Short mmCIF file of C-alpha atoms in Angstrom, two decimals:
data_model
loop_
_atom_site.label_atom_id
_atom_site.label_comp_id
_atom_site.label_asym_id
_atom_site.label_seq_id
_atom_site.Cartn_x
_atom_site.Cartn_y
_atom_site.Cartn_z
CA UNK A 1 -59.01 -63.30 -30.83
CA UNK A 2 -57.94 -64.42 -27.34
CA UNK A 3 -54.34 -63.44 -28.06
CA UNK A 4 -55.45 -60.03 -29.35
CA UNK A 5 -57.64 -59.48 -26.28
CA UNK A 6 -54.78 -60.45 -23.95
CA UNK A 7 -52.38 -58.14 -25.79
CA UNK A 8 -54.83 -55.21 -25.57
CA UNK A 9 -55.51 -55.81 -21.86
CA UNK A 10 -51.77 -55.94 -21.18
CA UNK A 11 -51.30 -52.65 -23.06
CA UNK A 12 -54.21 -51.04 -21.17
CA UNK A 13 -52.83 -52.13 -17.79
CA UNK A 14 -49.42 -50.64 -18.67
CA UNK A 15 -51.16 -47.37 -19.57
CA UNK A 16 -53.45 -47.03 -16.53
CA UNK A 17 -51.36 -48.60 -13.76
CA UNK A 18 -48.78 -45.76 -13.41
CA UNK A 19 -51.49 -43.11 -12.90
CA UNK A 20 -53.28 -45.32 -10.38
CA UNK A 21 -50.06 -45.88 -8.39
CA UNK A 22 -49.19 -42.15 -8.44
CA UNK A 23 -52.62 -41.18 -7.09
CA UNK A 24 -52.37 -43.87 -4.40
CA UNK A 25 -48.96 -42.54 -3.32
CA UNK A 26 -50.37 -38.99 -3.16
CA UNK A 27 -53.23 -40.23 -0.98
CA UNK A 28 -50.82 -41.97 1.39
CA UNK A 29 -48.45 -38.99 1.66
CA UNK A 30 -51.02 -36.21 1.89
CA UNK A 31 -53.53 -37.61 4.35
CA UNK A 32 -56.95 -36.13 3.59
CA UNK A 33 -60.46 -37.46 4.28
CA UNK A 34 -61.78 -36.48 0.84
CA UNK A 35 -58.92 -38.24 -0.92
CA UNK A 36 -59.29 -41.37 1.21
CA UNK A 37 -63.03 -41.51 0.57
CA UNK A 38 -62.55 -41.36 -3.21
CA UNK A 39 -59.87 -44.07 -3.42
CA UNK A 40 -62.30 -47.05 -3.81
CA UNK A 41 -64.23 -45.26 -6.56
CA UNK A 42 -60.95 -44.31 -8.24
CA UNK A 43 -59.75 -47.93 -8.25
CA UNK A 44 -63.02 -49.09 -9.77
CA UNK A 45 -62.63 -46.32 -12.35
CA UNK A 46 -59.13 -47.62 -13.16
CA UNK A 47 -60.56 -51.08 -13.79
CA UNK A 48 -63.24 -49.58 -16.04
CA UNK A 49 -60.57 -47.70 -17.99
CA UNK A 50 -58.53 -50.85 -18.58
CA UNK A 51 -61.50 -52.84 -19.88
CA UNK A 52 -62.86 -49.86 -21.84
CA UNK A 53 -59.53 -49.12 -23.57
CA UNK A 54 -59.11 -52.79 -24.46
CA UNK A 55 -62.54 -53.08 -26.08
CA UNK A 56 -62.25 -49.70 -27.81
CA UNK A 57 -58.84 -50.53 -29.32
CA UNK A 58 -60.13 -53.82 -30.71
CA UNK A 59 -63.30 -52.19 -32.05
CA UNK A 60 -61.45 -49.28 -33.59
CA UNK A 61 -59.07 -51.59 -35.45
CA UNK A 62 -61.82 -53.62 -37.11
CA UNK A 63 -64.54 -51.00 -37.59
CA UNK A 64 -63.70 -47.27 -37.47
CA UNK A 65 -60.39 -47.56 -39.33
CA UNK A 66 -61.92 -49.96 -41.86
CA UNK A 67 -64.85 -47.59 -42.49
CA UNK A 68 -62.56 -44.59 -42.97
CA UNK A 69 -60.21 -46.36 -45.38
CA UNK A 70 -63.01 -47.80 -47.52
CA UNK A 71 -64.87 -44.49 -47.79
CA UNK A 72 -61.62 -42.62 -48.50
CA UNK A 73 -60.58 -45.05 -51.24
CA UNK A 74 -64.01 -44.91 -52.85
CA UNK A 75 -64.13 -41.12 -52.79
CA UNK A 76 -60.84 -40.95 -54.66
CA UNK A 77 -61.76 -43.64 -57.19
CA UNK A 78 -65.10 -41.94 -57.91
CA UNK A 79 -63.17 -38.90 -59.22
CA UNK A 80 -65.94 -36.46 -58.40
CA UNK A 81 -64.43 -33.50 -56.58
CA UNK A 82 -67.75 -31.92 -55.50
CA UNK A 83 -68.97 -35.24 -54.08
CA UNK A 84 -65.67 -35.88 -52.29
CA UNK A 85 -65.69 -32.42 -50.71
CA UNK A 86 -69.32 -32.78 -49.64
CA UNK A 87 -68.59 -36.15 -47.98
CA UNK A 88 -65.52 -34.75 -46.21
CA UNK A 89 -67.62 -31.92 -44.80
CA UNK A 90 -70.38 -34.32 -43.74
CA UNK A 91 -67.94 -36.75 -42.07
CA UNK A 92 -66.16 -33.91 -40.27
CA UNK A 93 -69.45 -32.51 -38.99
CA UNK A 94 -70.86 -35.86 -37.85
CA UNK A 95 -67.76 -37.14 -36.02
CA UNK A 96 -67.30 -33.80 -34.27
CA UNK A 97 -70.78 -33.49 -32.80
CA UNK A 98 -70.36 -37.13 -31.70
CA UNK A 99 -67.04 -36.52 -29.94
CA UNK A 100 -67.37 -37.12 -26.15
CA UNK A 101 -64.47 -34.77 -25.30
CA UNK A 102 -66.19 -31.82 -26.99
CA UNK A 103 -69.39 -32.50 -25.07
CA UNK A 104 -67.44 -32.47 -21.78
CA UNK A 105 -65.87 -29.09 -22.58
CA UNK A 106 -69.04 -27.54 -24.05
CA UNK A 107 -70.74 -27.43 -20.67
CA UNK A 108 -67.85 -25.36 -19.32
CA UNK A 109 -67.91 -22.61 -21.97
CA UNK A 110 -69.47 -19.40 -20.56
CA UNK A 111 -72.37 -17.58 -22.20
CA UNK A 112 -72.72 -20.01 -25.10
CA UNK A 113 -75.28 -22.77 -25.29
CA UNK A 114 -73.53 -26.18 -25.41
CA UNK A 115 -75.72 -27.13 -28.38
CA UNK A 116 -74.79 -23.96 -30.29
CA UNK A 117 -71.11 -24.48 -29.55
CA UNK A 118 -71.07 -28.17 -30.50
CA UNK A 119 -72.88 -27.66 -33.81
CA UNK A 120 -70.86 -24.56 -34.69
CA UNK A 121 -67.60 -26.38 -34.01
CA UNK A 122 -68.94 -29.31 -36.04
CA UNK A 123 -69.48 -27.00 -39.01
CA UNK A 124 -65.97 -25.61 -38.51
CA UNK A 125 -64.39 -29.07 -38.50
CA UNK A 126 -66.42 -30.05 -41.57
CA UNK A 127 -65.13 -27.01 -43.45
CA UNK A 128 -61.52 -27.61 -42.42
CA UNK A 129 -61.64 -31.34 -43.20
CA UNK A 130 -62.89 -30.29 -46.63
CA UNK A 131 -59.94 -27.86 -46.81
CA UNK A 132 -57.55 -30.68 -45.84
CA UNK A 133 -58.93 -32.79 -48.70
CA UNK A 134 -58.45 -29.89 -51.14
CA UNK A 135 -54.86 -29.52 -49.95
CA UNK A 136 -54.25 -33.23 -50.49
CA UNK A 137 -55.96 -33.20 -53.89
CA UNK A 138 -54.01 -30.25 -55.26
CA UNK A 139 -50.84 -31.10 -53.27
CA UNK A 140 -50.63 -27.68 -51.63
CA UNK A 141 -47.59 -27.46 -49.35
CA UNK A 142 -48.77 -28.37 -45.87
CA UNK A 143 -46.51 -26.04 -43.88
CA UNK A 144 -47.51 -22.91 -45.84
CA UNK A 145 -51.22 -23.47 -45.28
CA UNK A 146 -50.58 -24.35 -41.64
CA UNK A 147 -48.69 -21.11 -41.04
CA UNK A 148 -51.47 -19.10 -42.68
CA UNK A 149 -54.14 -20.68 -40.47
CA UNK A 150 -52.09 -20.22 -37.29
CA UNK A 151 -51.61 -16.53 -38.10
CA UNK A 152 -55.38 -16.14 -38.52
CA UNK A 153 -55.93 -17.86 -35.17
CA UNK A 154 -53.63 -15.55 -33.24
CA UNK A 155 -54.89 -12.40 -34.97
CA UNK A 156 -58.45 -13.33 -33.98
CA UNK A 157 -57.31 -14.20 -30.43
CA UNK A 158 -55.88 -10.69 -30.04
CA UNK A 159 -59.37 -9.16 -30.38
CA UNK A 160 -61.23 -11.70 -28.24
CA UNK A 161 -61.80 -11.15 -24.47
CA UNK A 162 -59.00 -12.75 -22.45
CA UNK A 163 -61.40 -15.16 -20.68
CA UNK A 164 -62.31 -16.71 -24.00
CA UNK A 165 -58.86 -17.34 -25.50
CA UNK A 166 -57.96 -20.42 -23.38
CA UNK A 167 -61.38 -21.96 -24.02
CA UNK A 168 -61.07 -21.42 -27.78
CA UNK A 169 -57.69 -23.12 -27.99
CA UNK A 170 -58.90 -25.88 -25.65
CA UNK A 171 -61.77 -26.59 -28.05
CA UNK A 172 -59.24 -27.32 -30.79
CA UNK A 173 -57.66 -29.98 -28.59
CA UNK A 174 -60.82 -31.86 -27.66
CA UNK A 175 -62.41 -32.15 -31.12
CA UNK A 176 -59.90 -34.81 -32.19
CA UNK A 177 -60.69 -37.61 -29.76
CA UNK A 178 -61.41 -41.34 -29.66
CA UNK A 179 -64.19 -41.31 -32.26
CA UNK A 180 -62.82 -38.85 -34.81
CA UNK A 181 -59.12 -39.80 -34.89
CA UNK A 182 -59.39 -43.38 -36.22
CA UNK A 183 -61.95 -42.32 -38.82
CA UNK A 184 -60.09 -39.21 -40.01
CA UNK A 185 -56.65 -40.85 -40.12
CA UNK A 186 -58.08 -43.79 -42.05
CA UNK A 187 -59.95 -41.38 -44.37
CA UNK A 188 -56.65 -39.64 -45.13
CA UNK A 189 -55.00 -43.01 -45.80
CA UNK A 190 -57.86 -43.95 -48.10
CA UNK A 191 -57.75 -40.66 -50.01
CA UNK A 192 -54.00 -40.94 -50.58
CA UNK A 193 -53.94 -44.70 -51.30
CA UNK A 194 -54.86 -44.35 -54.98
CA UNK A 195 -52.11 -41.81 -55.66
CA UNK A 196 -48.87 -43.05 -57.20
CA UNK A 197 -46.61 -40.07 -56.45
CA UNK A 198 -43.84 -40.31 -53.85
CA UNK A 199 -45.57 -37.82 -51.50
CA UNK A 200 -48.73 -39.85 -51.01
CA UNK A 201 -47.72 -41.25 -47.61
CA UNK A 202 -46.58 -37.82 -46.49
CA UNK A 203 -50.05 -36.47 -47.31
CA UNK A 204 -51.74 -39.27 -45.35
CA UNK A 205 -51.15 -37.20 -42.22
CA UNK A 206 -52.16 -33.62 -41.51
CA UNK A 207 -55.95 -33.95 -41.65
CA UNK A 208 -56.27 -34.13 -37.85
CA UNK A 209 -54.32 -30.90 -37.40
CA UNK A 210 -56.73 -29.06 -39.72
CA UNK A 211 -59.60 -30.43 -37.65
CA UNK A 212 -57.89 -28.99 -34.55
CA UNK A 213 -57.19 -25.54 -35.99
CA UNK A 214 -60.70 -25.17 -37.43
CA UNK A 215 -62.49 -25.18 -34.04
CA UNK A 216 -60.02 -22.63 -32.65
CA UNK A 217 -60.84 -20.20 -35.43
CA UNK A 218 -64.60 -20.81 -35.32
CA UNK A 219 -64.80 -20.51 -31.51
CA UNK A 220 -62.71 -17.33 -31.55
CA UNK A 221 -65.21 -15.89 -34.04
CA UNK A 222 -67.98 -16.85 -31.60
CA UNK A 223 -66.02 -15.03 -28.92
CA UNK A 224 -66.31 -11.84 -30.93
CA UNK A 225 -70.09 -12.25 -31.06
CA UNK A 226 -71.06 -13.59 -27.64
CA UNK A 227 -70.76 -11.93 -24.26
CA UNK A 228 -68.14 -14.03 -22.50
CA UNK A 229 -68.09 -12.40 -19.07
CA UNK A 230 -69.51 -15.37 -17.23
CA UNK A 231 -68.57 -18.16 -14.88
CA UNK A 232 -67.98 -21.84 -15.38
CA UNK A 233 -69.97 -24.75 -14.00
CA UNK A 234 -68.30 -26.00 -10.83
CA UNK A 235 -67.38 -29.65 -10.59
CA UNK A 236 -69.65 -31.48 -8.15
CA UNK A 237 -67.93 -34.26 -6.19
CA UNK A 238 -70.13 -36.91 -4.62
CA UNK A 239 -68.32 -38.60 -1.73
CA UNK A 240 -69.43 -42.17 -0.99
CA UNK A 241 -68.42 -43.91 2.21
CA UNK A 242 -69.47 -47.46 1.34
CA UNK A 243 -69.01 -49.90 -1.51
CA UNK A 244 -72.79 -50.06 -1.97
CA UNK A 245 -72.98 -46.29 -2.53
CA UNK A 246 -70.03 -46.38 -4.94
CA UNK A 247 -71.68 -49.22 -6.87
CA UNK A 248 -74.87 -47.16 -7.10
CA UNK A 249 -72.88 -44.22 -8.51
CA UNK A 250 -71.50 -46.39 -11.30
CA UNK A 251 -74.80 -48.16 -11.95
CA UNK A 252 -76.59 -44.80 -12.21
CA UNK A 253 -73.93 -43.44 -14.57
CA UNK A 254 -73.83 -46.40 -16.98
CA UNK A 255 -77.30 -45.76 -18.53
CA UNK A 256 -76.31 -42.13 -19.11
CA UNK A 257 -73.22 -43.11 -21.10
CA UNK A 258 -75.04 -45.93 -22.87
CA UNK A 259 -77.37 -43.26 -24.22
CA UNK A 260 -74.63 -40.66 -24.88
CA UNK A 261 -72.37 -43.03 -26.82
CA UNK A 262 -75.34 -44.41 -28.76
CA UNK A 263 -76.24 -40.87 -29.80
CA UNK A 264 -72.59 -40.25 -30.68
CA UNK A 265 -72.03 -43.42 -32.72
CA UNK A 266 -75.51 -43.43 -34.28
CA UNK A 267 -74.91 -40.83 -37.02
CA UNK A 268 -71.59 -42.47 -37.97
CA UNK A 269 -73.23 -45.90 -38.28
CA UNK A 270 -76.15 -44.49 -40.27
CA UNK A 271 -73.74 -42.69 -42.63
CA UNK A 272 -71.79 -45.91 -43.18
CA UNK A 273 -74.94 -47.97 -43.81
CA UNK A 274 -76.24 -45.48 -46.39
CA UNK A 275 -72.83 -45.18 -48.05
CA UNK A 276 -72.46 -48.96 -48.20
CA UNK A 277 -75.92 -49.46 -49.72
CA UNK A 278 -75.34 -46.78 -52.36
CA UNK A 279 -71.65 -47.26 -53.19
CA UNK A 280 -69.47 -49.75 -51.30
CA UNK A 281 -71.78 -52.78 -51.39
CA UNK A 282 -69.57 -54.83 -49.06
CA UNK A 283 -70.23 -58.56 -48.69
CA UNK A 284 -71.86 -60.02 -45.57
CA UNK A 285 -68.56 -61.24 -44.13
CA UNK A 286 -67.01 -57.75 -44.23
CA UNK A 287 -70.16 -56.14 -42.85
CA UNK A 288 -70.36 -58.64 -40.01
CA UNK A 289 -66.76 -57.88 -39.05
CA UNK A 290 -67.32 -54.10 -39.12
CA UNK A 291 -70.52 -54.23 -37.07
CA UNK A 292 -68.85 -56.54 -34.57
CA UNK A 293 -66.12 -53.92 -34.27
CA UNK A 294 -68.71 -51.17 -33.79
CA UNK A 295 -70.20 -53.12 -30.88
CA UNK A 296 -66.76 -53.40 -29.29
CA UNK A 297 -66.21 -49.66 -29.88
CA UNK A 298 -69.57 -48.81 -28.33
CA UNK A 299 -69.10 -50.94 -25.22
CA UNK A 300 -65.50 -49.80 -24.82
CA UNK A 301 -66.43 -46.12 -24.93
CA UNK A 302 -69.32 -46.58 -22.50
CA UNK A 303 -67.11 -48.37 -19.96
CA UNK A 304 -64.19 -45.97 -20.47
CA UNK A 305 -66.26 -42.80 -20.12
CA UNK A 306 -68.05 -44.15 -17.04
CA UNK A 307 -64.74 -44.86 -15.34
CA UNK A 308 -63.23 -41.52 -16.34
CA UNK A 309 -66.17 -39.36 -15.29
CA UNK A 310 -67.19 -41.19 -12.11
CA UNK A 311 -63.77 -42.27 -10.85
CA UNK A 312 -61.13 -40.01 -12.37
CA UNK A 313 -62.68 -36.53 -12.72
CA UNK A 314 -63.61 -36.16 -9.00
CA UNK A 315 -60.21 -37.51 -7.95
CA UNK A 316 -58.36 -35.05 -10.19
CA UNK A 317 -60.36 -32.16 -8.75
CA UNK A 318 -59.80 -33.18 -5.10
CA UNK A 319 -56.09 -33.86 -5.68
CA UNK A 320 -55.79 -30.31 -7.04
CA UNK A 321 -57.60 -28.91 -3.99
CA UNK A 322 -55.43 -30.83 -1.53
CA UNK A 323 -52.09 -30.11 -3.22
CA UNK A 324 -52.76 -26.38 -3.57
CA UNK A 325 -51.22 -26.01 -0.10
CA UNK A 326 -47.98 -27.54 -1.42
CA UNK A 327 -47.27 -25.49 -4.52
CA UNK A 328 -43.65 -26.65 -4.64
CA UNK A 329 -44.94 -30.16 -5.44
CA UNK A 330 -47.26 -29.15 -8.28
CA UNK A 331 -44.75 -28.62 -11.08
CA UNK A 332 -42.80 -31.91 -10.73
CA UNK A 333 -46.02 -33.81 -10.00
CA UNK A 334 -47.70 -32.30 -13.04
CA UNK A 335 -44.78 -33.36 -15.23
CA UNK A 336 -44.92 -36.94 -13.92
CA UNK A 337 -48.69 -37.14 -14.42
CA UNK A 338 -48.41 -35.66 -17.91
CA UNK A 339 -45.73 -38.18 -18.90
CA UNK A 340 -47.85 -41.19 -17.98
CA UNK A 341 -51.35 -39.91 -18.71
CA UNK A 342 -50.82 -39.46 -22.46
CA UNK A 343 -50.41 -43.24 -22.82
CA UNK A 344 -53.93 -43.60 -21.43
CA UNK A 345 -55.48 -41.62 -24.28
CA UNK A 346 -57.38 -43.96 -26.64
CA UNK A 347 -56.85 -41.65 -29.62
CA UNK A 348 -53.06 -41.58 -29.07
CA UNK A 349 -52.89 -45.37 -29.31
CA UNK A 350 -54.86 -45.31 -32.56
CA UNK A 351 -52.65 -42.62 -34.13
CA UNK A 352 -49.28 -44.09 -33.13
CA UNK A 353 -50.28 -47.54 -34.39
CA UNK A 354 -51.45 -46.01 -37.68
CA UNK A 355 -48.18 -44.08 -38.03
CA UNK A 356 -46.15 -47.27 -37.60
CA UNK A 357 -48.36 -49.14 -40.07
CA UNK A 358 -48.49 -46.45 -42.78
CA UNK A 359 -44.72 -45.80 -42.62
CA UNK A 360 -44.04 -49.55 -42.90
CA UNK A 361 -42.64 -49.66 -39.37
CA UNK A 362 -39.98 -47.02 -40.02
CA UNK A 363 -41.46 -44.63 -37.44
CA UNK A 364 -41.89 -46.88 -34.45
CA UNK A 365 -44.86 -46.63 -32.11
CA UNK A 366 -42.44 -46.64 -29.17
CA UNK A 367 -40.61 -43.59 -30.54
CA UNK A 368 -43.85 -41.69 -30.97
CA UNK A 369 -45.08 -42.69 -27.50
CA UNK A 370 -41.91 -41.41 -25.83
CA UNK A 371 -41.80 -38.13 -27.77
CA UNK A 372 -45.46 -37.46 -26.98
CA UNK A 373 -45.01 -38.37 -23.32
CA UNK A 374 -42.09 -35.95 -23.00
CA UNK A 375 -44.08 -33.23 -24.75
CA UNK A 376 -47.15 -33.65 -22.55
CA UNK A 377 -44.95 -33.84 -19.44
CA UNK A 378 -43.37 -30.47 -20.25
CA UNK A 379 -46.78 -29.01 -21.15
CA UNK A 380 -48.35 -30.09 -17.85
CA UNK A 381 -45.42 -28.64 -15.91
CA UNK A 382 -45.85 -25.32 -17.74
CA UNK A 383 -49.58 -25.41 -16.99
CA UNK A 384 -48.83 -25.80 -13.28
CA UNK A 385 -46.56 -22.74 -13.47
CA UNK A 386 -49.34 -20.81 -15.19
CA UNK A 387 -52.03 -21.72 -12.64
CA UNK A 388 -49.73 -20.87 -9.72
CA UNK A 389 -48.46 -17.55 -11.09
CA UNK A 390 -51.39 -16.41 -13.23
CA UNK A 391 -49.13 -15.77 -16.26
CA UNK A 392 -51.12 -15.14 -19.44
CA UNK A 393 -51.54 -18.07 -21.80
CA UNK A 394 -50.11 -15.87 -24.57
CA UNK A 395 -46.61 -16.36 -23.10
CA UNK A 396 -46.93 -20.09 -23.69
CA UNK A 397 -48.94 -20.48 -26.87
CA UNK A 398 -47.33 -17.78 -29.01
CA UNK A 399 -43.66 -18.84 -28.49
CA UNK A 400 -44.67 -22.50 -28.71
CA UNK A 401 -46.44 -22.17 -32.04
CA UNK A 402 -43.80 -19.79 -33.39
CA UNK A 403 -41.00 -22.24 -32.63
CA UNK A 404 -43.02 -25.17 -34.01
CA UNK A 405 -43.77 -23.29 -37.24
CA UNK A 406 -40.14 -22.26 -37.70
CA UNK A 407 -39.13 -25.91 -37.36
CA UNK A 408 -41.38 -26.83 -40.30
CA UNK A 409 -38.71 -25.35 -42.61
CA UNK A 410 -36.02 -27.71 -41.28
CA UNK A 411 -37.89 -30.97 -40.61
CA UNK A 412 -38.98 -33.61 -43.16
CA UNK A 413 -42.57 -32.72 -44.17
CA UNK A 414 -44.07 -35.97 -42.92
CA UNK A 415 -42.82 -35.22 -39.39
CA UNK A 416 -44.46 -31.80 -39.49
CA UNK A 417 -47.80 -33.35 -40.42
CA UNK A 418 -47.44 -36.10 -37.79
CA UNK A 419 -46.40 -33.55 -35.14
CA UNK A 420 -49.43 -31.32 -35.64
CA UNK A 421 -51.71 -34.36 -35.75
CA UNK A 422 -50.13 -35.62 -32.51
CA UNK A 423 -50.79 -32.33 -30.75
CA UNK A 424 -54.50 -32.76 -31.39
CA UNK A 425 -54.74 -36.33 -30.09
CA UNK A 426 -52.48 -35.84 -27.05
CA UNK A 427 -55.04 -33.48 -25.55
CA UNK A 428 -57.92 -35.91 -25.25
CA UNK A 429 -60.31 -37.55 -22.82
CA UNK A 430 -57.88 -38.12 -19.94
CA UNK A 431 -56.58 -34.57 -20.18
CA UNK A 432 -60.10 -33.12 -20.16
CA UNK A 433 -61.38 -35.28 -17.31
CA UNK A 434 -58.34 -35.61 -15.01
CA UNK A 435 -55.69 -32.96 -15.67
CA UNK A 436 -58.18 -30.14 -16.30
CA UNK A 437 -60.16 -30.82 -13.09
CA UNK A 438 -56.79 -30.99 -11.31
CA UNK A 439 -55.89 -27.47 -12.43
CA UNK A 440 -59.43 -26.23 -11.69
CA UNK A 441 -59.13 -27.54 -8.15
CA UNK A 442 -55.79 -25.77 -7.74
CA UNK A 443 -57.09 -22.52 -9.21
CA UNK A 444 -60.15 -22.51 -6.94
CA UNK A 445 -58.09 -23.21 -3.83
CA UNK A 446 -55.60 -20.45 -4.72
CA UNK A 447 -58.43 -17.98 -5.55
CA UNK A 448 -57.29 -17.70 -9.16
CA UNK A 449 -59.43 -16.88 -12.18
CA UNK A 450 -60.43 -20.36 -13.34
CA UNK A 451 -61.34 -19.21 -16.87
CA UNK A 452 -57.95 -17.64 -17.56
CA UNK A 453 -55.62 -19.66 -15.32
CA UNK A 454 -57.01 -23.23 -15.31
CA UNK A 455 -58.58 -23.40 -18.75
CA UNK A 456 -55.93 -23.43 -21.43
CA UNK A 457 -54.29 -26.57 -20.07
CA UNK A 458 -55.59 -28.59 -23.03
CA UNK A 459 -54.27 -25.95 -25.42
CA UNK A 460 -50.76 -26.10 -23.94
CA UNK A 461 -50.84 -29.92 -23.94
CA UNK A 462 -51.69 -29.73 -27.65
CA UNK A 463 -48.80 -27.31 -28.33
CA UNK A 464 -45.61 -28.78 -26.86
CA UNK A 465 -45.79 -32.16 -28.71
CA UNK A 466 -45.61 -30.15 -31.93
CA UNK A 467 -42.04 -29.36 -30.92
CA UNK A 468 -40.94 -32.70 -29.44
CA UNK A 469 -42.18 -34.78 -32.38
CA UNK A 470 -40.52 -32.42 -34.87
CA UNK A 471 -37.30 -32.73 -32.88
CA UNK A 472 -37.49 -36.48 -33.54
CA UNK A 473 -37.79 -35.60 -37.23
CA UNK A 474 -34.79 -33.29 -36.99
CA UNK A 475 -32.71 -36.04 -35.36
CA UNK A 476 -33.78 -38.39 -38.13
CA UNK A 477 -32.79 -35.86 -40.79
CA UNK A 478 -29.35 -35.38 -39.23
CA UNK A 479 -28.80 -39.15 -38.99
CA UNK A 480 -29.68 -39.67 -42.66
CA UNK A 481 -27.99 -36.53 -44.02
CA UNK A 482 -25.04 -38.46 -45.45
CA UNK A 483 -27.07 -41.37 -46.78
CA UNK A 484 -26.95 -41.80 -50.56
CA UNK A 485 -28.64 -43.87 -53.23
CA UNK A 486 -32.17 -43.72 -51.92
CA UNK A 487 -35.43 -42.48 -53.33
CA UNK A 488 -37.43 -42.11 -50.17
CA UNK A 489 -35.36 -42.31 -46.97
CA UNK A 490 -38.33 -42.41 -44.66
CA UNK A 491 -39.58 -45.65 -46.11
CA UNK A 492 -36.35 -47.28 -47.30
CA UNK A 493 -33.74 -46.49 -44.70
CA UNK A 494 -33.28 -47.24 -41.04
CA UNK A 495 -36.06 -47.64 -38.52
CA UNK A 496 -36.48 -44.69 -36.17
CA UNK A 497 -36.33 -46.27 -32.72
CA UNK A 498 -34.43 -44.71 -29.85
#
């Protein structure tokens, strides 16, 4: 356990340290009282993130993933389609309303009650997770269904007020976060584990992407119903001049997140307990291990969210305000931040490790990390261009999705599924609580429309990785084009590691 803890801490430090150094350099170069005042709180937040990520990763490995795989395997072995579909809907609904990222964004959506939005999106994810299970069960071609759903999304977006389009696509990015990703990926692995056909590992992935597209469609439908001509809630930055005041900020925030994460994890734990009593009937040793993991997950999320919201969100906002006077810096800076910040996303770590495990190490975690980092870097740079110029989000999303969908006809199917899953997890907690406040700060300082020019960042961050990950798949296909005498090149040929 000590070795595992040390390994996780080392990984967390490597993820958080680059962002911390970049922000420190910005503070030293662009001398500003507000930035200087927030530095101590930001450093404490960085420490919280390191410890929180470490505990969450350990907890996720031994609890959330285990729960998802066991429920998924049982659902398939039970051979009751109605029951399986009902459980998929229930799981999708529960993990979505529990997702911290969605709760952060819900308070920003104009003219819609956060509670209404969260529960409506939860229903949408439940329906689309059910749809993903149907696709897996009847082996419907993933790319065809994906294209159909994307077309529906953009047709709906055409009729929705322009202020609502970025928010709708952002909602698709935040629903697949640290709680839902390990459970949904493991559920997919469990559902496909009992199949003996050669496409079972290919079908392991793709469920997350359906859970990202579902909220887009459901929120766009809400946009047709609700009056969306409203304003967003401004970010309030509390500046503390002493270590005692900063400590009070964190101490006051911790009870809030203890309660929030308890409310979030509670339904998942209750569902598992009921399911275990009725069906799984795991022995005490297995249950002890899972509940130990749930405690790690709980504490990790509490610490992580406290650090992000108290230390990182205000800093992102103020950095955006300060750098708005130096627009020539924003694009390269955004690309650098985007490259490093994706490695800080808890859900990304879970997905890339699962990809390496499920593909027997043939798609390396390192390869996925680099392709995602490049994708998010480009996406953040494009978002800086958009907030500076005010270009419509349509000019970014439509070509991006069109190119990504065209690539599905040339890329091995498993890479398509992994790419669209990756887009959902790349736009997670750090994006919502650091990069989004950064763009809001810029938009406010430049007197831009925050709803149309700042919001939409998460959507773009979720789009570009669809292309970069599929490009990895295209490279792989070219490299193995002349290989012969294999039955399944992805699992029997060379390891993808560049």
